[in-house]
Short mmCIF file of C-alpha atoms and ligand atoms in Angstrom, two decimals:
data_model
loop_
_atom_site.label_atom_id
_atom_site.label_comp_id
_atom_site.label_asym_id
_atom_site.label_seq_id
_atom_site.Cartn_x
_atom_site.Cartn_y
_atom_site.Cartn_z
CA MET A 3 -17.55 14.18 2.39
CA LYS A 4 -15.55 11.80 0.24
CA LYS A 5 -15.16 8.30 1.70
CA ILE A 6 -11.65 7.79 3.04
CA GLU A 7 -10.30 4.26 3.25
CA VAL A 8 -7.55 3.43 5.72
CA SER A 9 -4.85 0.81 5.46
CA PRO A 10 -2.76 0.47 8.63
CA SER A 11 0.79 -0.69 7.95
CA ILE A 12 1.86 -3.13 10.64
CA LEU A 13 5.47 -2.02 10.27
CA SER A 14 5.03 0.14 13.39
CA ALA A 15 2.86 -2.36 15.26
CA ASP A 16 3.96 -4.43 18.25
CA PHE A 17 5.24 -7.57 16.54
CA SER A 18 4.99 -9.53 19.77
CA ALA A 19 1.23 -8.95 19.75
CA LEU A 20 0.23 -8.80 16.11
CA CYS A 21 -3.13 -10.53 16.57
CA LYS A 22 -4.14 -8.00 19.18
CA GLU A 23 -3.01 -5.13 16.95
CA LEU A 24 -5.01 -6.52 14.01
CA ARG A 25 -8.14 -6.77 16.14
CA LEU A 26 -7.72 -3.12 17.12
CA CYS A 27 -7.46 -2.28 13.42
CA GLU A 28 -10.75 -4.10 12.84
CA LEU A 29 -12.38 -2.20 15.71
CA GLY A 30 -11.20 1.09 14.23
CA GLY A 31 -12.76 0.14 10.89
CA ALA A 32 -9.58 -0.44 8.87
CA ASP A 33 -10.43 -1.23 5.24
CA TYR A 34 -7.21 -3.13 4.54
CA ILE A 35 -4.06 -4.23 6.36
CA HIS A 36 -0.87 -3.08 4.66
CA LEU A 37 1.98 -5.58 4.87
CA ASP A 38 5.42 -4.14 4.12
CA VAL A 39 7.52 -6.96 2.75
CA MET A 40 11.21 -6.02 2.31
CA ASP A 41 14.02 -8.19 1.00
CA GLY A 42 17.16 -6.22 1.88
CA HIS A 43 17.90 -5.78 -1.86
CA PHE A 44 15.19 -3.63 -3.40
CA VAL A 45 15.26 -1.66 -0.14
CA PRO A 46 17.93 -1.61 2.58
CA ASN A 47 15.67 -3.21 5.20
CA ILE A 48 14.37 -6.75 5.81
CA THR A 49 10.96 -7.46 7.32
CA PHE A 50 8.85 -10.61 6.94
CA GLY A 51 7.45 -12.98 4.35
CA PRO A 52 4.66 -15.48 3.70
CA VAL A 53 5.22 -17.49 6.91
CA VAL A 54 4.30 -14.52 9.09
CA ILE A 55 1.41 -13.55 6.82
CA LYS A 56 0.01 -17.07 7.03
CA SER A 57 0.14 -17.03 10.80
CA ILE A 58 -1.58 -13.63 11.19
CA ARG A 59 -4.20 -14.44 8.55
CA LYS A 60 -6.26 -16.16 11.23
CA CYS A 61 -6.42 -12.99 13.37
CA THR A 62 -8.67 -10.92 11.09
CA LYS A 63 -10.85 -11.01 8.00
CA THR A 64 -9.70 -7.55 6.85
CA PRO A 65 -8.13 -7.79 3.36
CA PHE A 66 -4.34 -8.02 3.31
CA ASP A 67 -2.35 -5.91 0.87
CA ALA A 68 1.18 -7.26 0.44
CA HIS A 69 3.36 -4.29 -0.55
CA LEU A 70 6.25 -6.21 -2.06
CA MET A 71 9.43 -4.17 -1.83
CA ILE A 72 11.39 -7.04 -3.29
CA GLU A 73 13.43 -7.49 -6.46
CA ARG A 74 11.81 -10.75 -7.60
CA PRO A 75 8.10 -10.75 -6.77
CA ASP A 76 7.60 -13.05 -9.78
CA LYS A 77 9.17 -15.86 -7.73
CA TYR A 78 6.94 -15.42 -4.70
CA VAL A 79 3.52 -14.21 -5.88
CA LYS A 80 1.94 -17.64 -5.42
CA ASP A 81 3.41 -18.04 -1.91
CA PHE A 82 2.08 -14.67 -0.77
CA ILE A 83 -1.39 -15.38 -2.14
CA SER A 84 -1.46 -18.89 -0.62
CA ALA A 85 -0.43 -17.33 2.70
CA GLY A 86 -3.46 -15.05 2.59
CA ALA A 87 -2.60 -11.88 0.69
CA ASP A 88 -5.69 -10.53 -1.09
CA ILE A 89 -3.83 -7.79 -2.93
CA ILE A 90 -0.36 -8.04 -4.46
CA THR A 91 1.37 -4.71 -4.94
CA VAL A 92 4.64 -4.64 -6.86
CA HIS A 93 7.02 -1.81 -7.61
CA ARG A 94 7.30 -0.21 -11.05
CA GLU A 95 11.09 0.05 -10.54
CA ILE A 96 11.79 -3.71 -10.46
CA LYS A 97 13.64 -5.24 -13.37
CA VAL A 98 11.24 -8.10 -14.06
CA ASP A 99 8.33 -7.99 -16.49
CA ILE A 100 5.59 -6.16 -14.59
CA LYS A 101 2.78 -7.28 -16.88
CA SER A 102 3.53 -10.94 -16.34
CA VAL A 103 3.76 -10.53 -12.53
CA LEU A 104 0.42 -8.73 -12.49
CA ARG A 105 -1.13 -11.39 -14.70
CA LYS A 106 0.22 -14.14 -12.47
CA ALA A 107 -1.23 -12.51 -9.34
CA LYS A 108 -4.63 -12.09 -11.06
CA ASN A 109 -4.60 -15.71 -12.21
CA TYR A 110 -4.08 -16.83 -8.62
CA GLY A 111 -7.12 -14.77 -7.63
CA ALA A 112 -5.59 -11.62 -6.12
CA GLU A 113 -6.25 -7.97 -6.83
CA VAL A 114 -3.20 -6.05 -7.99
CA GLY A 115 -1.46 -2.80 -7.27
CA LEU A 116 1.50 -0.95 -8.72
CA ALA A 117 3.74 1.16 -6.47
CA LEU A 118 5.69 4.22 -7.62
CA ASN A 119 8.72 5.51 -5.76
CA PRO A 120 8.79 9.29 -5.19
CA ASP A 121 11.12 9.81 -8.16
CA THR A 122 9.20 7.58 -10.58
CA PRO A 123 6.88 9.73 -12.69
CA PHE A 124 3.21 8.81 -13.06
CA GLU A 125 3.87 8.50 -16.78
CA LYS A 126 5.61 5.17 -16.05
CA ALA A 127 2.38 3.71 -14.64
CA LYS A 128 0.20 4.60 -17.60
CA GLU A 129 0.82 1.48 -19.66
CA HIS A 130 -0.34 -0.65 -16.71
CA MET A 131 -3.32 1.37 -15.51
CA ASP A 132 -5.85 -0.78 -17.39
CA SER A 133 -4.86 -3.87 -15.45
CA LEU A 134 -4.62 -2.33 -11.97
CA ASP A 135 -6.95 -2.26 -8.99
CA TYR A 136 -4.68 0.06 -6.99
CA LEU A 137 -1.97 2.61 -7.64
CA LEU A 138 0.26 2.99 -4.59
CA ILE A 139 1.97 6.36 -4.64
CA MET A 140 4.95 6.39 -2.31
CA SER A 141 5.44 9.65 -0.46
CA VAL A 142 8.71 8.53 1.14
CA TYR A 143 11.55 6.42 -0.23
CA PRO A 144 10.58 2.89 0.79
CA GLY A 145 12.46 1.02 3.49
CA PHE A 146 11.40 2.43 6.83
CA ALA A 147 8.41 3.70 8.77
CA GLY A 148 8.47 7.09 10.46
CA GLN A 149 9.90 9.21 7.62
CA SER A 150 8.57 12.61 6.59
CA PHE A 151 6.03 13.04 3.80
CA ILE A 152 7.56 14.46 0.59
CA PRO A 153 5.15 17.30 -0.34
CA ASP A 154 6.17 17.28 -4.02
CA VAL A 155 4.31 13.98 -4.37
CA LEU A 156 0.98 15.83 -4.10
CA LYS A 157 1.41 16.83 -7.77
CA LYS A 158 1.71 13.19 -8.78
CA ILE A 159 -1.43 12.30 -6.81
CA ARG A 160 -3.35 15.06 -8.66
CA GLU A 161 -1.99 13.90 -12.00
CA ALA A 162 -3.02 10.28 -11.31
CA ARG A 163 -6.48 11.38 -10.12
CA GLU A 164 -7.07 13.42 -13.28
CA TYR A 165 -5.97 10.54 -15.48
CA ILE A 166 -8.14 7.97 -13.69
CA ASP A 167 -11.18 10.23 -13.85
CA LYS A 168 -10.61 11.17 -17.48
CA GLU A 169 -10.17 7.54 -18.53
CA ALA A 170 -13.04 6.42 -16.23
CA LEU A 171 -10.85 3.73 -14.67
CA SER A 172 -11.72 2.02 -11.39
CA VAL A 173 -8.16 2.17 -10.01
CA LYS A 174 -7.98 3.36 -6.39
CA ILE A 175 -5.16 5.66 -5.39
CA ALA A 176 -3.35 4.75 -2.15
CA VAL A 177 -0.71 7.01 -0.64
CA ASP A 178 2.02 5.53 1.53
CA GLY A 179 4.68 7.21 3.64
CA GLY A 180 4.60 9.99 6.21
CA VAL A 181 0.79 10.13 6.20
CA LYS A 182 -0.33 11.90 9.39
CA HIS A 183 -3.55 13.43 10.66
CA ASN A 184 -2.18 16.89 9.88
CA ASN A 185 -1.41 16.25 6.21
CA ALA A 186 -4.15 13.74 5.37
CA LYS A 187 -6.58 16.41 4.19
CA ASP A 188 -4.13 17.68 1.56
CA ILE A 189 -3.52 14.10 0.42
CA VAL A 190 -7.25 13.32 0.15
CA ASP A 191 -7.96 16.65 -1.55
CA ALA A 192 -5.25 15.86 -4.10
CA GLY A 193 -7.17 12.70 -4.98
CA ALA A 194 -6.18 9.81 -2.71
CA ASP A 195 -8.78 7.14 -1.92
CA ILE A 196 -6.73 5.18 0.58
CA LEU A 197 -4.41 6.40 3.33
CA VAL A 198 -1.65 4.00 4.33
CA ALA A 199 -0.06 4.78 7.69
CA ALA A 200 2.20 3.01 10.15
CA SER A 201 3.56 5.40 12.78
CA ALA A 202 0.46 7.67 12.80
CA ILE A 203 -1.72 4.67 13.66
CA PHE A 204 0.40 2.49 15.91
CA SER A 205 1.60 5.23 18.22
CA GLY A 206 -1.04 5.77 20.85
CA ASP A 207 -4.69 4.79 20.50
CA VAL A 208 -4.92 2.60 17.38
CA VAL A 209 -8.74 2.54 17.25
CA LYS A 210 -9.04 6.31 17.62
CA ASN A 211 -6.23 7.00 15.16
CA ILE A 212 -7.96 4.95 12.46
CA LYS A 213 -11.39 6.42 13.22
CA ASP A 214 -10.04 9.97 13.05
CA PHE A 215 -8.64 9.30 9.57
CA LYS A 216 -11.88 7.72 8.43
CA ASN A 217 -14.13 10.38 9.93
CA GLY A 218 -12.12 13.16 8.36
CA LYS A 219 -10.79 14.50 11.69
CA ILE A 220 -7.72 15.49 9.79
C1 LIG B 321 7.83 2.35 3.75
C2 LIG B 321 6.57 1.51 3.84
C3 LIG B 321 5.44 2.26 4.45
C4 LIG B 321 5.68 2.62 5.89
C5 LIG B 321 4.87 3.80 6.29
O1 LIG B 321 8.79 1.61 3.12
O2 LIG B 321 6.17 1.10 2.56
O3 LIG B 321 4.23 1.50 4.32
O4 LIG B 321 5.38 1.55 6.73
O5 LIG B 321 5.26 4.23 7.54
P1 LIG B 321 4.85 5.69 8.10
O6 LIG B 321 3.35 5.79 7.97
O7 LIG B 321 5.31 5.68 9.50
O8 LIG B 321 5.56 6.66 7.22
ZN1 LIG B 322 4.16 0.25 2.38
#
């Protein structure tokens, strides 16, 4: 069976007990922690920034992926990395120069990801694929946890998988939004390496929910 990596998004965690939640993620074998940073401009919601990331960095050694749903990541890349983000993921739809943001994040020692909204074609990622560690394919419109998976996105996952294999790139495909135990198999079969999930993990037994994803009980 293909190895499935899991990245719990703390957006649905208990924010009054984040350290405890992160330790449960470790116990479940989470490969990353997904941090949904929202600025109220790029998306309609506001979440948290480097101050919170810095304070939860001491709770776990699991790599942090900062999914920056913000208009100006170029201004804050250094702050997020200093706070403890290991991976900086920016959106293809922002209006700043993507290449220079990615370069900046790499220069500060982070890995980099590029996120695609559901209506952004894979084609738009191609010119950046060489410099990426991760491609984050959004399967909901970003802004909120608990939305339903958009099945049309499976085609884009397949297209990205074919391209990565054909070009022999080492980019991992992560899928984010509406990922549940009952659709994870389709997502993995389409070519995803990493499942990002908030509500499917933080409702109920966190350890079991992560293990079930990882063990293919999907
Ligand atoms: C959406 C975020 C997602 C979200 C996923 O804007 O980027 O990471 O937390 O939540 P679920 O898994 O509940 O759809
Ligand atoms: Zn996310």
